[in-house]
Amino acid sequence: MTLTESRVEDSYPTRIVATEGDLLERTDPTVWGSEHDGPIDAATLASHDAKGYSIVEGLLSPAEVQGYWQELVRLSSDEQLKADERVITEKASGEVRSIFEVHKVSELISELARDPRILDRARQILGSDVYIHQSRVNYMPGFKGSGFYWHSDFETWHAEDGMPRPRCVSCSIALTDNYPFNGGLMVMPGSQRTFVQCVGETPEDYYKTSLKEQKIGVPSEDNITRLAAEHGIDQFTGPAGSALFFDSNIMHGSGNNITPYPRSNIFLVFNSVENALVEPFAAGKPRPTFIASREFTPVTR
Ligand code: 6CS
Ligand code: FE
């Protein structure tokens, strides 16, 4: 087998050795399915295609939110789990920041990942069967919750996990009220159509620091400024139970949370089974499977 046969084409080169990264046009659709393929109506699908995100108010009932919130409290107070490598703590306070592969840690959240209100939307947006690429809870505790700098998830998943194309969608479910002032997720609508090359090679075992604070794989301030000028910034706010579906390549970030009000979300990341991971495009070896699953079996109800 020649080298060219074994190498999947890299349409989105990143982690380059250069002084500045270029803005590359995304050569893939944002939405692969049609309004006939699931619960999302034509207008909402068209809006998601344009903006790279869509919101479902009240996806979970107050009673369901209460149940998942109690599950998050149970998980974050499980001392045995705290020693697990899937638990990421806050750099400054040591409080639980995220729990990865949470759909395998919690049966309740595993059921949520198969819930048709979520699964059928992910399938419709991606136009295929899907599997869970990554799941996590972000606690963003009050007073000490630190945010996430501007980034594209796909840039990391392409570079470090070997995700070929941005045929991947995240569903963020608010388990606490998301206000503008308690670290609400900010997105640049329409930015998913631009792939921002990042400068700097991926350090070995980078996930051990990047999940606390990402410094490599983040766009330059000039490129963030260009995208913000072109697309503006929207903020995902809404009552607990709301869900945000967002494209893997949309530029997003969140601020710190110094208010008393936690901003806790469950994230379920669905990748198309047509977009299974290969070798990393810009890292020495793949990240652990609790961050980037390599079980490509479709999620079924
Ligand atoms: O590296 C990752 O996979 C994670 N990092 C961020 C900042 N967002 C996506 C994902 O959870
Ligand atoms: Fe992210």
mmCIF file of C-alpha atoms and ligand atoms in Angstrom:
data_model
loop_
_atom_site.group_PDB
_atom_site.id
_atom_site.type_symbol
_atom_site.label_atom_id
_atom_site.label_comp_id
_atom_site.label_asym_id
_atom_site.label_seq_id
_atom_site.Cartn_x
_atom_site.Cartn_y
_atom_site.Cartn_z
ATOM 1 C CA MET A 1 0.000 0.000 0.000
ATOM 2 C CA THR A 2 1.521 3.346 -0.993
ATOM 3 C CA LEU A 3 1.612 6.259 1.459
ATOM 4 C CA THR A 4 -1.092 8.156 -0.472
ATOM 5 C CA GLU A 5 -3.499 5.198 -0.200
ATOM 6 C CA SER A 6 -3.014 4.923 3.574
ATOM 7 C CA ARG A 7 -3.397 8.708 4.255
ATOM 8 C CA VAL A 8 -6.943 10.167 4.454
ATOM 9 C CA GLU A 9 -6.964 13.509 2.612
ATOM 10 C CA ASP A 10 -6.487 16.410 5.038
ATOM 11 C CA SER A 11 -8.862 19.151 3.910
ATOM 12 C CA TYR A 12 -8.323 21.096 7.121
ATOM 13 C CA PRO A 13 -4.590 21.363 7.862
ATOM 14 C CA THR A 14 -3.927 22.916 11.284
ATOM 15 C CA ARG A 15 -1.340 23.130 14.118
ATOM 16 C CA ILE A 16 0.939 24.531 11.450
ATOM 17 C CA VAL A 17 4.442 25.949 11.933
ATOM 18 C CA ALA A 18 3.858 29.503 10.737
ATOM 19 C CA THR A 19 3.381 33.008 12.098
ATOM 20 C CA GLU A 20 -0.351 33.076 11.337
ATOM 21 C CA GLY A 21 -3.091 30.627 10.406
ATOM 22 C CA ASP A 22 -5.265 31.114 7.337
ATOM 23 C CA LEU A 23 -9.048 31.184 7.202
ATOM 24 C CA LEU A 24 -10.020 28.188 5.034
ATOM 25 C CA GLU A 25 -13.430 27.716 3.457
ATOM 26 C CA ARG A 26 -15.347 24.750 4.873
ATOM 27 C CA THR A 27 -15.913 22.345 1.972
ATOM 28 C CA ASP A 28 -18.588 20.392 3.849
ATOM 29 C CA PRO A 29 -22.288 21.148 4.439
ATOM 30 C CA THR A 30 -23.497 22.270 7.874
ATOM 31 C CA VAL A 31 -26.743 20.276 7.550
ATOM 32 C CA TRP A 32 -26.781 16.920 5.705
ATOM 33 C CA GLY A 33 -30.418 15.869 6.261
ATOM 34 C CA SER A 34 -33.741 17.402 5.178
ATOM 35 C CA GLU A 35 -36.914 18.470 6.989
ATOM 36 C CA HIS A 36 -38.393 15.060 6.132
ATOM 37 C CA ASP A 37 -35.675 13.201 8.050
ATOM 38 C CA GLY A 38 -36.675 14.051 11.609
ATOM 39 C CA PRO A 39 -38.423 16.393 14.101
ATOM 40 C CA ILE A 40 -36.690 19.620 13.035
ATOM 41 C CA ASP A 41 -38.951 21.734 10.806
ATOM 42 C CA ALA A 42 -37.706 23.330 7.567
ATOM 43 C CA ALA A 43 -37.339 26.851 8.992
ATOM 44 C CA THR A 44 -35.341 25.696 12.021
ATOM 45 C CA LEU A 45 -33.159 23.479 9.844
ATOM 46 C CA ALA A 46 -32.464 26.391 7.476
ATOM 47 C CA SER A 47 -31.587 28.589 10.450
ATOM 48 C CA HIS A 48 -29.231 25.932 11.839
ATOM 49 C CA ASP A 49 -27.623 25.651 8.405
ATOM 50 C CA ALA A 50 -27.032 29.405 8.307
ATOM 51 C CA LYS A 51 -26.033 30.064 11.919
ATOM 52 C CA GLY A 52 -24.462 26.719 12.842
ATOM 53 C CA TYR A 53 -26.678 26.320 15.888
ATOM 54 C CA SER A 54 -30.287 25.932 16.964
ATOM 55 C CA ILE A 55 -32.025 26.057 20.337
ATOM 56 C CA VAL A 56 -34.822 23.844 21.677
ATOM 57 C CA GLU A 57 -36.505 25.625 24.577
ATOM 58 C CA GLY A 58 -37.833 23.284 27.257
ATOM 59 C CA LEU A 59 -36.444 20.113 25.746
ATOM 60 C CA LEU A 60 -36.402 18.645 29.277
ATOM 61 C CA SER A 61 -39.279 19.145 31.711
ATOM 62 C CA PRO A 62 -38.587 20.721 35.132
ATOM 63 C CA ALA A 63 -38.986 17.268 36.707
ATOM 64 C CA GLU A 64 -36.420 15.781 34.289
ATOM 65 C CA VAL A 65 -34.035 18.673 34.956
ATOM 66 C CA GLN A 66 -34.340 18.012 38.687
ATOM 67 C CA GLY A 67 -33.502 14.347 38.125
ATOM 68 C CA TYR A 68 -30.403 15.093 36.041
ATOM 69 C CA TRP A 69 -29.284 17.832 38.429
ATOM 70 C CA GLN A 70 -29.431 15.373 41.311
ATOM 71 C CA GLU A 71 -27.410 12.937 39.185
ATOM 72 C CA LEU A 72 -24.745 15.614 38.605
ATOM 73 C CA VAL A 73 -24.606 16.342 42.339
ATOM 74 C CA ARG A 74 -24.253 12.602 43.026
ATOM 75 C CA LEU A 75 -21.435 12.257 40.489
ATOM 76 C CA SER A 76 -19.517 15.314 41.693
ATOM 77 C CA SER A 77 -19.614 14.112 45.293
ATOM 78 C CA ASP A 78 -18.503 10.550 44.481
ATOM 79 C CA GLU A 79 -15.048 10.506 46.090
ATOM 80 C CA GLN A 80 -14.051 7.305 44.271
ATOM 81 C CA LEU A 81 -14.951 8.841 40.903
ATOM 82 C CA LYS A 82 -12.878 11.947 41.699
ATOM 83 C CA ALA A 83 -9.708 9.855 41.334
ATOM 84 C CA ASP A 84 -10.832 8.699 37.886
ATOM 85 C CA GLU A 85 -8.885 10.205 34.945
ATOM 86 C CA ARG A 86 -12.238 11.092 33.356
ATOM 87 C CA VAL A 87 -12.798 13.712 36.060
ATOM 88 C CA ILE A 88 -11.166 17.074 35.299
ATOM 89 C CA THR A 89 -10.833 19.545 38.165
ATOM 90 C CA GLU A 90 -10.631 23.330 38.078
ATOM 91 C CA LYS A 91 -7.024 24.553 37.820
ATOM 92 C CA ALA A 92 -7.361 27.036 40.685
ATOM 93 C CA SER A 93 -9.901 25.584 43.087
ATOM 94 C CA GLY A 94 -9.636 21.838 42.505
ATOM 95 C CA GLU A 95 -13.429 21.633 42.252
ATOM 96 C CA VAL A 96 -14.861 19.285 39.635
ATOM 97 C CA ARG A 97 -14.817 21.067 36.250
ATOM 98 C CA SER A 98 -15.884 18.276 33.889
ATOM 99 C CA ILE A 99 -16.610 14.567 33.856
ATOM 100 C CA PHE A 100 -15.916 12.933 30.500
ATOM 101 C CA GLU A 101 -17.527 9.765 29.112
ATOM 102 C CA VAL A 102 -20.394 10.566 31.448
ATOM 103 C CA HIS A 103 -22.820 8.453 29.368
ATOM 104 C CA LYS A 104 -20.811 5.427 30.501
ATOM 105 C CA VAL A 105 -20.530 6.590 34.115
ATOM 106 C CA SER A 106 -24.261 7.333 34.486
ATOM 107 C CA GLU A 107 -27.070 5.073 33.258
ATOM 108 C CA LEU A 108 -29.466 8.031 33.454
ATOM 109 C CA ILE A 109 -27.308 10.078 31.055
ATOM 110 C CA SER A 110 -26.814 7.038 28.843
ATOM 111 C CA GLU A 111 -30.612 6.951 28.385
ATOM 112 C CA LEU A 112 -30.609 10.684 27.593
ATOM 113 C CA ALA A 113 -28.139 10.062 24.747
ATOM 114 C CA ARG A 114 -30.677 7.645 23.230
ATOM 115 C CA ASP A 115 -33.680 9.916 23.825
ATOM 116 C CA PRO A 116 -35.403 10.539 20.446
ATOM 117 C CA ARG A 117 -35.810 14.253 21.250
ATOM 118 C CA ILE A 118 -32.010 14.446 21.018
ATOM 119 C CA LEU A 119 -30.935 11.444 18.926
ATOM 120 C CA ASP A 120 -33.414 12.086 16.091
ATOM 121 C CA ARG A 121 -32.304 15.723 15.813
ATOM 122 C CA ALA A 122 -28.634 14.735 15.660
ATOM 123 C CA ARG A 123 -29.367 12.129 12.976
ATOM 124 C CA GLN A 124 -31.372 14.651 10.974
ATOM 125 C CA ILE A 125 -28.669 17.340 11.095
ATOM 126 C CA LEU A 126 -25.933 14.845 10.151
ATOM 127 C CA GLY A 127 -28.072 12.912 7.660
ATOM 128 C CA SER A 128 -26.963 9.492 8.936
ATOM 129 C CA ASP A 129 -26.745 7.161 11.886
ATOM 130 C CA VAL A 130 -24.603 8.600 14.659
ATOM 131 C CA TYR A 131 -22.430 7.441 17.529
ATOM 132 C CA ILE A 132 -21.267 9.271 20.674
ATOM 133 C CA HIS A 133 -17.865 10.814 19.973
ATOM 134 C CA GLN A 134 -17.653 12.453 23.412
ATOM 135 C CA SER A 135 -19.906 13.153 26.364
ATOM 136 C CA ARG A 136 -19.214 15.305 29.376
ATOM 137 C CA VAL A 137 -20.774 17.399 32.080
ATOM 138 C CA ASN A 138 -19.360 20.868 32.641
ATOM 139 C CA TYR A 139 -20.120 22.092 36.133
ATOM 140 C CA MET A 140 -18.987 25.705 35.812
ATOM 141 C CA PRO A 141 -19.496 26.130 39.607
ATOM 142 C CA GLY A 142 -20.468 29.444 41.127
ATOM 143 C CA PHE A 143 -17.755 31.909 42.155
ATOM 144 C CA LYS A 144 -14.885 29.773 40.776
ATOM 145 C CA GLY A 145 -16.053 28.388 37.407
ATOM 146 C CA SER A 146 -13.417 29.151 34.775
ATOM 147 C CA GLY A 147 -14.496 29.483 31.157
ATOM 148 C CA PHE A 148 -13.182 28.163 27.869
ATOM 149 C CA TYR A 149 -11.257 30.459 25.500
ATOM 150 C CA TRP A 150 -12.422 30.868 21.882
ATOM 151 C CA HIS A 151 -12.000 27.666 19.898
ATOM 152 C CA SER A 152 -13.490 25.305 17.345
ATOM 153 C CA ASP A 153 -14.114 21.838 18.754
ATOM 154 C CA PHE A 154 -13.595 20.337 15.299
ATOM 155 C CA GLU A 155 -10.087 21.853 15.099
ATOM 156 C CA THR A 156 -9.105 19.824 18.160
ATOM 157 C CA TRP A 157 -11.047 16.719 17.158
ATOM 158 C CA HIS A 158 -9.460 16.824 13.682
ATOM 159 C CA ALA A 159 -5.914 17.505 14.912
ATOM 160 C CA GLU A 160 -5.832 15.273 17.990
ATOM 161 C CA ASP A 161 -8.561 12.673 17.457
ATOM 162 C CA GLY A 162 -8.402 12.137 13.694
ATOM 163 C CA MET A 163 -11.916 13.319 12.861
ATOM 164 C CA PRO A 164 -11.853 13.690 9.034
ATOM 165 C CA ARG A 165 -14.672 16.183 8.463
ATOM 166 C CA PRO A 166 -16.943 18.458 10.559
ATOM 167 C CA ARG A 167 -19.931 16.078 10.178
ATOM 168 C CA CYS A 168 -20.445 16.214 13.933
ATOM 169 C CA VAL A 169 -22.869 18.069 16.193
ATOM 170 C CA SER A 170 -22.898 18.794 19.935
ATOM 171 C CA CYS A 171 -25.998 19.009 22.090
ATOM 172 C CA SER A 172 -25.573 21.111 25.215
ATOM 173 C CA ILE A 173 -28.402 20.714 27.722
ATOM 174 C CA ALA A 174 -28.687 23.362 30.421
ATOM 175 C CA LEU A 175 -29.279 21.892 33.863
ATOM 176 C CA THR A 176 -29.149 25.267 35.536
ATOM 177 C CA ASP A 177 -30.465 28.587 34.253
ATOM 178 C CA ASN A 178 -27.983 29.972 31.726
ATOM 179 C CA TYR A 179 -27.743 33.741 32.205
ATOM 180 C CA PRO A 180 -25.526 36.176 30.270
ATOM 181 C CA PHE A 181 -23.575 36.731 33.464
ATOM 182 C CA ASN A 182 -22.815 33.200 34.708
ATOM 183 C CA GLY A 183 -20.488 31.958 31.969
ATOM 184 C CA GLY A 184 -23.082 31.392 29.247
ATOM 185 C CA LEU A 185 -21.735 29.872 26.026
ATOM 186 C CA MET A 186 -20.942 32.476 23.328
ATOM 187 C CA VAL A 187 -21.004 31.466 19.648
ATOM 188 C CA MET A 188 -20.212 33.307 16.419
ATOM 189 C CA PRO A 189 -23.210 32.549 14.153
ATOM 190 C CA GLY A 190 -22.113 31.395 10.695
ATOM 191 C CA SER A 191 -18.473 30.939 11.710
ATOM 192 C CA GLN A 192 -18.804 27.164 11.206
ATOM 193 C CA ARG A 193 -18.332 27.799 7.462
ATOM 194 C CA THR A 194 -14.741 28.939 8.055
ATOM 195 C CA PHE A 195 -11.976 26.639 9.272
ATOM 196 C CA VAL A 196 -9.438 28.677 11.239
ATOM 197 C CA GLN A 197 -5.965 27.199 11.030
ATOM 198 C CA CYS A 198 -4.144 27.251 14.376
ATOM 199 C CA VAL A 199 -0.421 27.781 14.788
ATOM 200 C CA GLY A 200 1.724 25.597 17.018
ATOM 201 C CA GLU A 201 2.456 21.907 17.161
ATOM 202 C CA THR A 202 0.441 19.699 19.517
ATOM 203 C CA PRO A 203 2.452 18.886 22.666
ATOM 204 C CA GLU A 204 2.643 15.245 23.773
ATOM 205 C CA ASP A 205 -0.321 14.165 25.953
ATOM 206 C CA TYR A 206 -1.699 17.644 25.501
ATOM 207 C CA TYR A 207 -5.168 16.686 26.772
ATOM 208 C CA LYS A 208 -3.735 16.540 30.293
ATOM 209 C CA THR A 209 -3.515 20.324 30.289
ATOM 210 C CA SER A 210 -5.816 21.426 27.448
ATOM 211 C CA LEU A 211 -8.974 20.206 29.192
ATOM 212 C CA LYS A 212 -8.193 22.602 32.031
ATOM 213 C CA GLU A 213 -6.940 25.459 29.860
ATOM 214 C CA GLN A 214 -6.378 25.302 26.098
ATOM 215 C CA LYS A 215 -3.461 27.317 24.685
ATOM 216 C CA ILE A 216 -2.575 25.351 21.516
ATOM 217 C CA GLY A 217 -5.340 24.918 18.966
ATOM 218 C CA VAL A 218 -6.791 28.327 19.655
ATOM 219 C CA PRO A 219 -7.085 30.925 16.888
ATOM 220 C CA SER A 220 -5.022 34.106 16.863
ATOM 221 C CA GLU A 221 -6.566 37.289 18.220
ATOM 222 C CA ASP A 222 -6.478 38.742 14.693
ATOM 223 C CA ASN A 223 -8.497 35.825 13.319
ATOM 224 C CA ILE A 224 -10.947 35.929 16.234
ATOM 225 C CA THR A 225 -11.356 39.662 15.573
ATOM 226 C CA ARG A 226 -11.987 38.995 11.858
ATOM 227 C CA LEU A 227 -14.635 36.344 12.617
ATOM 228 C CA ALA A 228 -16.345 38.482 15.262
ATOM 229 C CA ALA A 229 -16.474 41.440 12.870
ATOM 230 C CA GLU A 230 -18.049 39.249 10.161
ATOM 231 C CA HIS A 231 -20.431 37.173 12.280
ATOM 232 C CA GLY A 232 -21.000 38.937 15.579
ATOM 233 C CA ILE A 233 -21.433 37.058 18.854
ATOM 234 C CA ASP A 234 -24.614 35.375 20.098
ATOM 235 C CA GLN A 235 -24.961 34.052 23.608
ATOM 236 C CA PHE A 236 -26.826 30.887 24.582
ATOM 237 C CA THR A 237 -29.041 31.864 27.495
ATOM 238 C CA GLY A 238 -32.184 30.143 28.637
ATOM 239 C CA PRO A 239 -33.874 28.345 31.471
ATOM 240 C CA ALA A 240 -32.707 24.963 32.705
ATOM 241 C CA GLY A 241 -34.022 22.265 30.348
ATOM 242 C CA SER A 242 -33.160 24.195 27.178
ATOM 243 C CA ALA A 243 -30.881 22.525 24.643
ATOM 244 C CA LEU A 244 -28.390 24.037 22.194
ATOM 245 C CA PHE A 245 -27.387 22.016 19.137
ATOM 246 C CA PHE A 246 -24.179 23.438 17.699
ATOM 247 C CA ASP A 247 -21.914 22.544 14.795
ATOM 248 C CA SER A 248 -18.527 21.025 15.662
ATOM 249 C CA ASN A 249 -16.706 23.841 13.855
ATOM 250 C CA ILE A 250 -18.549 26.883 15.192
ATOM 251 C CA MET A 251 -16.272 29.324 16.978
ATOM 252 C CA HIS A 252 -17.356 29.410 20.629
ATOM 253 C CA GLY A 253 -16.155 30.120 24.137
ATOM 254 C CA SER A 254 -17.378 31.109 27.580
ATOM 255 C CA GLY A 255 -16.369 33.515 30.284
ATOM 256 C CA ASN A 256 -15.582 32.825 33.922
ATOM 257 C CA ASN A 257 -18.386 32.473 36.395
ATOM 258 C CA ILE A 258 -17.973 34.704 39.451
ATOM 259 C CA THR A 259 -21.675 34.736 40.294
ATOM 260 C CA PRO A 260 -23.227 32.486 42.934
ATOM 261 C CA TYR A 261 -25.185 30.696 40.160
ATOM 262 C CA PRO A 262 -23.576 27.554 38.636
ATOM 263 C CA ARG A 263 -23.843 27.093 34.857
ATOM 264 C CA SER A 264 -23.954 23.320 34.563
ATOM 265 C CA ASN A 265 -24.559 21.599 31.246
ATOM 266 C CA ILE A 266 -24.554 18.085 29.875
ATOM 267 C CA PHE A 267 -22.776 17.827 26.514
ATOM 268 C CA LEU A 268 -23.481 14.962 24.113
ATOM 269 C CA VAL A 269 -21.365 14.977 20.958
ATOM 270 C CA PHE A 270 -22.745 12.990 18.014
ATOM 271 C CA ASN A 271 -20.484 12.100 15.094
ATOM 272 C CA SER A 272 -21.751 10.628 11.826
ATOM 273 C CA VAL A 273 -20.911 6.948 11.388
ATOM 274 C CA GLU A 274 -19.709 8.082 7.927
ATOM 275 C CA ASN A 275 -17.093 10.239 9.642
ATOM 276 C CA ALA A 276 -15.335 7.697 11.836
ATOM 277 C CA LEU A 277 -12.014 8.711 13.358
ATOM 278 C CA VAL A 278 -8.753 7.832 11.629
ATOM 279 C CA GLU A 279 -5.225 8.666 12.734
ATOM 280 C CA PRO A 280 -4.788 12.189 14.228
ATOM 281 C CA PHE A 281 -4.064 14.792 11.551
ATOM 282 C CA ALA A 282 -1.755 16.848 13.786
ATOM 283 C CA ALA A 283 -0.713 14.907 16.873
ATOM 284 C CA GLY A 284 1.656 12.082 17.640
ATOM 285 C CA LYS A 285 -0.985 9.634 18.871
ATOM 286 C CA PRO A 286 -4.747 9.536 19.386
ATOM 287 C CA ARG A 287 -6.204 10.842 22.639
ATOM 288 C CA PRO A 288 -7.712 8.339 25.092
ATOM 289 C CA THR A 289 -11.090 6.881 24.161
ATOM 290 C CA PHE A 290 -12.825 8.501 27.141
ATOM 291 C CA ILE A 291 -12.290 11.799 25.302
ATOM 292 C CA ALA A 292 -12.698 10.541 21.725
ATOM 293 C CA SER A 293 -14.559 7.266 21.356
ATOM 294 C CA ARG A 294 -13.406 4.724 18.805
ATOM 295 C CA GLU A 295 -16.537 2.593 19.107
ATOM 296 C CA PHE A 296 -18.338 3.608 15.903
ATOM 297 C CA THR A 297 -21.491 1.550 16.542
ATOM 298 C CA PRO A 298 -24.619 3.623 15.841
ATOM 299 C CA VAL A 299 -26.606 4.781 18.876
ATOM 300 C CA THR A 300 -30.034 3.116 18.821
ATOM 301 C CA ARG A 301 -33.056 3.952 20.930
HETATM 302 O O1 6CS B 1 -10.762 18.963 23.636
HETATM 303 C C1 6CS B 1 -11.943 18.653 23.731
HETATM 304 O O2 6CS B 1 -12.425 17.639 23.225
HETATM 305 C C2 6CS B 1 -12.824 19.536 24.594
HETATM 306 N N1 6CS B 1 -12.362 20.876 24.701
HETATM 307 C C3 6CS B 1 -13.147 21.945 24.524
HETATM 308 C C4 6CS B 1 -12.650 23.270 24.918
HETATM 309 N N2 6CS B 1 -14.351 21.878 23.941
HETATM 310 C C5 6CS B 1 -14.691 20.576 23.338
HETATM 311 C C6 6CS B 1 -14.243 19.446 24.175
HETATM 312 O O3 6CS B 1 -14.978 19.274 25.311
HETATM 313 FE FE FE B 2 -15.732 23.440 23.018
#
